[in-house]
Tab-separated table of C-alpha atoms in Angstrom:
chain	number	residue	atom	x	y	z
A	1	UNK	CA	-37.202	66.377	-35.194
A	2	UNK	CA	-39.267	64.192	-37.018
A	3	UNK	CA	-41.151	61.550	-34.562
A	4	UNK	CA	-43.432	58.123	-35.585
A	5	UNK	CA	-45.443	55.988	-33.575
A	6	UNK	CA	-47.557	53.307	-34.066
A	7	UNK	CA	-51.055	52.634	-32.570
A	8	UNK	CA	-53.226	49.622	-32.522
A	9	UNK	CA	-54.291	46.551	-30.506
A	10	UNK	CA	-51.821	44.346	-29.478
A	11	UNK	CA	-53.550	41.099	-30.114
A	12	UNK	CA	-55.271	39.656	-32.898
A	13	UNK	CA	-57.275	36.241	-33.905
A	14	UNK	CA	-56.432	34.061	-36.528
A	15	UNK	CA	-58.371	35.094	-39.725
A	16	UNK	CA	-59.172	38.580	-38.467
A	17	UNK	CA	-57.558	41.949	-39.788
A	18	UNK	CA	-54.667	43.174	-38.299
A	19	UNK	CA	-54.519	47.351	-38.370
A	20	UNK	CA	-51.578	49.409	-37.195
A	21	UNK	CA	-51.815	53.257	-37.152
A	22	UNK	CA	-48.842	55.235	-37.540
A	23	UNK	CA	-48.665	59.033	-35.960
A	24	UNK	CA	-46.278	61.204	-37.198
A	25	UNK	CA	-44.992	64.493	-36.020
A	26	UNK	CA	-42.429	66.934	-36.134
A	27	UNK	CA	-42.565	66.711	-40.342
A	28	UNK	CA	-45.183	66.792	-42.859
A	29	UNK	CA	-46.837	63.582	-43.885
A	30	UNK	CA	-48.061	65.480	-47.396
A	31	UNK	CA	-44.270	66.439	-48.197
A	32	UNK	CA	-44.229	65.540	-52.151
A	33	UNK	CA	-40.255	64.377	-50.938
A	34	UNK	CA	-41.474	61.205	-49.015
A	35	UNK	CA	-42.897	58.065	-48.524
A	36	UNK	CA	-43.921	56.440	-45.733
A	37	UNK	CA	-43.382	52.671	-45.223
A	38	UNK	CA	-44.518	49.399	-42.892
A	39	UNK	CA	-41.888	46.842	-41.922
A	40	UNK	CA	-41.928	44.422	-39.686
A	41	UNK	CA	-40.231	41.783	-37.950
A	42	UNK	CA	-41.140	38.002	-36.572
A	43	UNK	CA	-39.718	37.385	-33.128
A	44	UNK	CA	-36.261	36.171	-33.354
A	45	UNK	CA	-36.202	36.771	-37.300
A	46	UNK	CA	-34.449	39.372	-39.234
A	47	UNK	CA	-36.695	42.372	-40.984
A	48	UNK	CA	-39.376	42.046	-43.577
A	49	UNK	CA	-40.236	44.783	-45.807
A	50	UNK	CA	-43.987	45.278	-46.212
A	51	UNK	CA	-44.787	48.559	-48.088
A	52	UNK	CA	-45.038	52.358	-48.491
A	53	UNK	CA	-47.155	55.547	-49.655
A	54	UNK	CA	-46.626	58.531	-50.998
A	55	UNK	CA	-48.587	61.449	-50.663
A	56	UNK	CA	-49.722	61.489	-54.472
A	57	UNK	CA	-51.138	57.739	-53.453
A	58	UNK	CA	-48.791	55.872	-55.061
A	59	UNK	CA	-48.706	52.329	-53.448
A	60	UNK	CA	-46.152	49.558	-53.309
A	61	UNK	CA	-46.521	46.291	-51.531
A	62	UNK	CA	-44.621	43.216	-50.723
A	63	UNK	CA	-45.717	40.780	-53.518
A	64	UNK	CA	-46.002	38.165	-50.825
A	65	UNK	CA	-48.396	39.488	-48.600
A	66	UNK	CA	-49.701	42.252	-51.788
A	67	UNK	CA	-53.290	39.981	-51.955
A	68	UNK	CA	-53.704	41.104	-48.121
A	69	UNK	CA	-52.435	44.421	-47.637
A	70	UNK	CA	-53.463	47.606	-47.863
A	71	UNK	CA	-51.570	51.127	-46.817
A	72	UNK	CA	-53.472	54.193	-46.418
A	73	UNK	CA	-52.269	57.911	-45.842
A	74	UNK	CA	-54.884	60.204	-43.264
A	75	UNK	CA	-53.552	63.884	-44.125
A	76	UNK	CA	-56.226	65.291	-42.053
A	77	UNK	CA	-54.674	63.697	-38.894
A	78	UNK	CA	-51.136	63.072	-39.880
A	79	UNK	CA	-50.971	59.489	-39.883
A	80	UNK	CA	-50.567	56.678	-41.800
A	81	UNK	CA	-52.294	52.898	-41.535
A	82	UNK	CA	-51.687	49.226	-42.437
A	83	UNK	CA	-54.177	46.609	-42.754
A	84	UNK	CA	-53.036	42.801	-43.054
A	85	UNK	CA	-56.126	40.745	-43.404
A	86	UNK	CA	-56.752	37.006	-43.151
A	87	UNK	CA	-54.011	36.932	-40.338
A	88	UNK	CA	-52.151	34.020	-39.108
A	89	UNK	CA	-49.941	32.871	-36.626
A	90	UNK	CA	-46.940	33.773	-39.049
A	91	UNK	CA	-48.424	37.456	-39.288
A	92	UNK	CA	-46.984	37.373	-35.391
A	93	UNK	CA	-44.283	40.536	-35.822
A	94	UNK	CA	-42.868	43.910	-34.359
A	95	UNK	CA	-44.668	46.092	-36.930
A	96	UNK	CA	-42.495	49.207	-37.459
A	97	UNK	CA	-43.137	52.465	-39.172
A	98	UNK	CA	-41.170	54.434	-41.286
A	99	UNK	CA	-40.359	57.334	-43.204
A	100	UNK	CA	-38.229	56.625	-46.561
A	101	UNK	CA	-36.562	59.285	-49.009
A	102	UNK	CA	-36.861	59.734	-52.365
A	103	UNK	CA	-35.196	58.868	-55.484
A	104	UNK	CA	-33.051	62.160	-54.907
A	105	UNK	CA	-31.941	60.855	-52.283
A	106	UNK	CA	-31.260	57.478	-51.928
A	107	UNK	CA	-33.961	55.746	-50.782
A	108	UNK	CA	-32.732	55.000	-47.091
A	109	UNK	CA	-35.267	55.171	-44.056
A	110	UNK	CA	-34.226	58.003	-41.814
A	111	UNK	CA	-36.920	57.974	-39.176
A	112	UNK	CA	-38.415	55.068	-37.748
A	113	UNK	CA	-41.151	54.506	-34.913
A	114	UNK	CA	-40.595	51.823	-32.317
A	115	UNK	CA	-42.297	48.946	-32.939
A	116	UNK	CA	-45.208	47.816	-32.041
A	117	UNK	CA	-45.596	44.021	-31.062
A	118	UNK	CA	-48.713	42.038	-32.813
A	119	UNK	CA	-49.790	38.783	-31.569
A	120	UNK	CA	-52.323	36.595	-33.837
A	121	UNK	CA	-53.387	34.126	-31.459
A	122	UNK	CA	-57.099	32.801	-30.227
B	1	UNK	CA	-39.247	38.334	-53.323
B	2	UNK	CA	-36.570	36.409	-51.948
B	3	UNK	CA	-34.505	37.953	-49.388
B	4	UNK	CA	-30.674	38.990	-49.896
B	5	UNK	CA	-28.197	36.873	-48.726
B	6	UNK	CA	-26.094	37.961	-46.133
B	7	UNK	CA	-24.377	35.816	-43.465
B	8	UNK	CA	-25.819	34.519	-40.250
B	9	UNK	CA	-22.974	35.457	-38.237
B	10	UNK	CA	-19.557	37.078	-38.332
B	11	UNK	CA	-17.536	38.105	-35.376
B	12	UNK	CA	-13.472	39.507	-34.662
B	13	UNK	CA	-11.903	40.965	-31.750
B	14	UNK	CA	-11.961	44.851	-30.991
B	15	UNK	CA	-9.497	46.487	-33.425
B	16	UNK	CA	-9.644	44.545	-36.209
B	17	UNK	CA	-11.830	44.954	-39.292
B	18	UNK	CA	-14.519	42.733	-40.415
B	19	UNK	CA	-17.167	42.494	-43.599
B	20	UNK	CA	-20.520	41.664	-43.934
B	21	UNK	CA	-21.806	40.658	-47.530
B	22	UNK	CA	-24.985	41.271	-48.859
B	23	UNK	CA	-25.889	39.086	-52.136
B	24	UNK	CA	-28.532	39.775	-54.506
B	25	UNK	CA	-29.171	39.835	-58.386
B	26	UNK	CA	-28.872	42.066	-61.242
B	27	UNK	CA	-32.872	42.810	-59.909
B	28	UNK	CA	-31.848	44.679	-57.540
B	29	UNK	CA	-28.250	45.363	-55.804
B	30	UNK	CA	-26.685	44.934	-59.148
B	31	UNK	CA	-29.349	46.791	-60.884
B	32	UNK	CA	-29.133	49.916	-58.402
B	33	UNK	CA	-27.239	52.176	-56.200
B	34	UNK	CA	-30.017	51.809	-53.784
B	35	UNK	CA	-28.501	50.086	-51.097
B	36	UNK	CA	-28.891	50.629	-46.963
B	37	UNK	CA	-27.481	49.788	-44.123
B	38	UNK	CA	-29.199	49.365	-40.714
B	39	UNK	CA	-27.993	48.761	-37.294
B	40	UNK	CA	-30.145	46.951	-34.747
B	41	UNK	CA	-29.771	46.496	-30.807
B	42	UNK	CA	-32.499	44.153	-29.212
B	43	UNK	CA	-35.539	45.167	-29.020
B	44	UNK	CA	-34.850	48.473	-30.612
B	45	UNK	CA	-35.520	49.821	-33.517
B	46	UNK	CA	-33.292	49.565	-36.675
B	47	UNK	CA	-30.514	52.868	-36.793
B	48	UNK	CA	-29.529	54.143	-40.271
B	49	UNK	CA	-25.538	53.048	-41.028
B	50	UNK	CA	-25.015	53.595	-44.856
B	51	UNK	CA	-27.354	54.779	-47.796
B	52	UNK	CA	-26.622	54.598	-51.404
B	53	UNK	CA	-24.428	52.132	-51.150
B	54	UNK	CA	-21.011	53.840	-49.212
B	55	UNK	CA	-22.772	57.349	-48.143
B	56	UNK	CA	-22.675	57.876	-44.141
B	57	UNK	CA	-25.147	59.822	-42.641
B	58	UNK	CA	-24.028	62.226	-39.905
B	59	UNK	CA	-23.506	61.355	-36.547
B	60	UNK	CA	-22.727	57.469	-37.972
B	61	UNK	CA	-18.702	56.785	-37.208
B	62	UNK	CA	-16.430	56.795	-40.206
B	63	UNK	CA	-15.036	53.183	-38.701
B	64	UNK	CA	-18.252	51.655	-41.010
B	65	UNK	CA	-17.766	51.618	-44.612
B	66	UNK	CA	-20.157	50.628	-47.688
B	67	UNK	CA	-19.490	49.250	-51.214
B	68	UNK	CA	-20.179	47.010	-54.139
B	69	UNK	CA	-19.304	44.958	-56.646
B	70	UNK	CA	-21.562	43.638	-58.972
B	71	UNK	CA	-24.784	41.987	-57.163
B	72	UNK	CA	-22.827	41.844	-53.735
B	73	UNK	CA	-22.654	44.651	-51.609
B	74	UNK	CA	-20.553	44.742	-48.301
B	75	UNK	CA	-20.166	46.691	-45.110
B	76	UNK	CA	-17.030	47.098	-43.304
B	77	UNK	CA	-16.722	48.257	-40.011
B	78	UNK	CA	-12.904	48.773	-39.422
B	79	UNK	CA	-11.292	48.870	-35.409
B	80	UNK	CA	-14.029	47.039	-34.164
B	81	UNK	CA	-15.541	47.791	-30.406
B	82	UNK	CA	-17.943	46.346	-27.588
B	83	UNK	CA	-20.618	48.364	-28.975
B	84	UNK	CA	-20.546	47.143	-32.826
B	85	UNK	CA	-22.192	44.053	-31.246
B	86	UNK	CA	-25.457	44.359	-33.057
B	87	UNK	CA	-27.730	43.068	-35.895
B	88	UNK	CA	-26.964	44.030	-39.280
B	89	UNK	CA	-29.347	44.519	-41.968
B	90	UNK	CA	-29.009	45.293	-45.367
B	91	UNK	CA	-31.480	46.806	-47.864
B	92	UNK	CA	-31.752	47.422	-51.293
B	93	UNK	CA	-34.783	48.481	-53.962
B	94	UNK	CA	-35.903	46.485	-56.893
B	95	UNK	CA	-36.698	46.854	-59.879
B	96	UNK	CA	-40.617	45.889	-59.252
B	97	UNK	CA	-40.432	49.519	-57.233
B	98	UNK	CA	-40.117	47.211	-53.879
B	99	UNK	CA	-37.666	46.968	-51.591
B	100	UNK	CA	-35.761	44.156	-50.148
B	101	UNK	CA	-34.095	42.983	-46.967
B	102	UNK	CA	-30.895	40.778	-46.238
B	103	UNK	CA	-31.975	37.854	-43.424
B	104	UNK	CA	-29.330	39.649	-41.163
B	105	UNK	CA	-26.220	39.377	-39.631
B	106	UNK	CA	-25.083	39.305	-36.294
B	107	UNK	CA	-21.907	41.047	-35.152
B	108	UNK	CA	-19.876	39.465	-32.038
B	109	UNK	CA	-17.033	41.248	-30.948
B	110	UNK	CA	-15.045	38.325	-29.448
């Protein structure tokens, strides 16, 4: 059973970077069948798609927020990270993790960490 | 990158069936056969309903139902219950290699 969870402080300030770790277990993070993707969701608001890597090191990104973020894949310790800099209030989100599958196969997110809530305040 | 349209709200009473739509453009729901479903309870995190536009994963009830027509796709979750109350999400990939959410719906079973 495939598990994710993401890692990181809880509270930000305004103008700082924001980084999220996800851990995953149970699965392979260097499968050549997956990526692995950030979304994330303001309180009260519906879901926001951020981004995803795949093992090769192809990169995608919201063209939104593409200027401030960066996704990075850590074989070596089986996890995954996202980096939102220049933060704002409006950054203020559940940040989940998530594993997507290819082409092949639809391109659906099977697996999905819990969320981890990210304040950007002072 | 705007989001899909789906609508804020839709509810019905348990047994009968209801639809949530899910417009986009010819970028991406009409462009693909990319499209997800997700399910979400408060606080939780989203649950897998439909992928590739009217596939059901196992384990998800046959009651829900995926489809589309042109850049609108729909879910339909037939003899409705208590626990269909829930946030509905749609999904679908682009042709900038991104992906794309609806702004939600939410489900009240009257």
């Amino acid at each position: 059973q495939v598990r994710l969870q993401e890692s990181g402080p809880g509270l930000v300030k305004p103008s700082e970077t924001l980084s999220l770790t996800c851990t995953v277990s149970g699965g392979s993070i260097t499968s050549t069948s997956y990526y692995w993707g950030w979304i994330r969701q303001p309180p009260g608001k519906g879901l926001e798609w951020i981004g995803i890597i795949h093992y090769a090191g192809n990169t995608y990104y919201n063209s939104s927020l593409k200027s401030r973020v960066t996704i990075s894949l850590d074989t070596s310790k089986t996890q995954f990270s996202l980096q939102l800099t220049s933060v704002t209030a409006a950054d203020t989100a559940v940040y989940f993790c998530a594993r997507r599958t290819p082409r092949s196969n639809w391109f659906y997110y099977d697996y999905w960490g819990q969320g981890a809530l990210v304040t950007v305040s002072s | 990158q705007s989001a899909l349209t789906q609508p804020a709200s839709v509810s019905g009473s348990p047994g009968q069936s209801i639809t949530i739509s899910c417009t986009g453009t010819s970028s991406d729901i009409g462009g693909y056969n990319y499209v997800s479903w997700y399910q979400q309870y408060p606080g939780k995190a989203p649950k897998l309903m439909i992928f590739g536009v009217s596939n059901r994963p196992s384990g998800v009830s046959p009651r829900f139902s995926g489809s589309k027509s042109g850049n609108t796709a729909s879910l339909t979750i037939s003899g409705l219950r208590a626990e269909d109350e829930a946030d509905y999400y749609c999904l679908s990939y682009t042709d900038t290699s991104t992906e794309v959410f609806g702004g939600g719906t939410k489900v009240t079973v009257l």
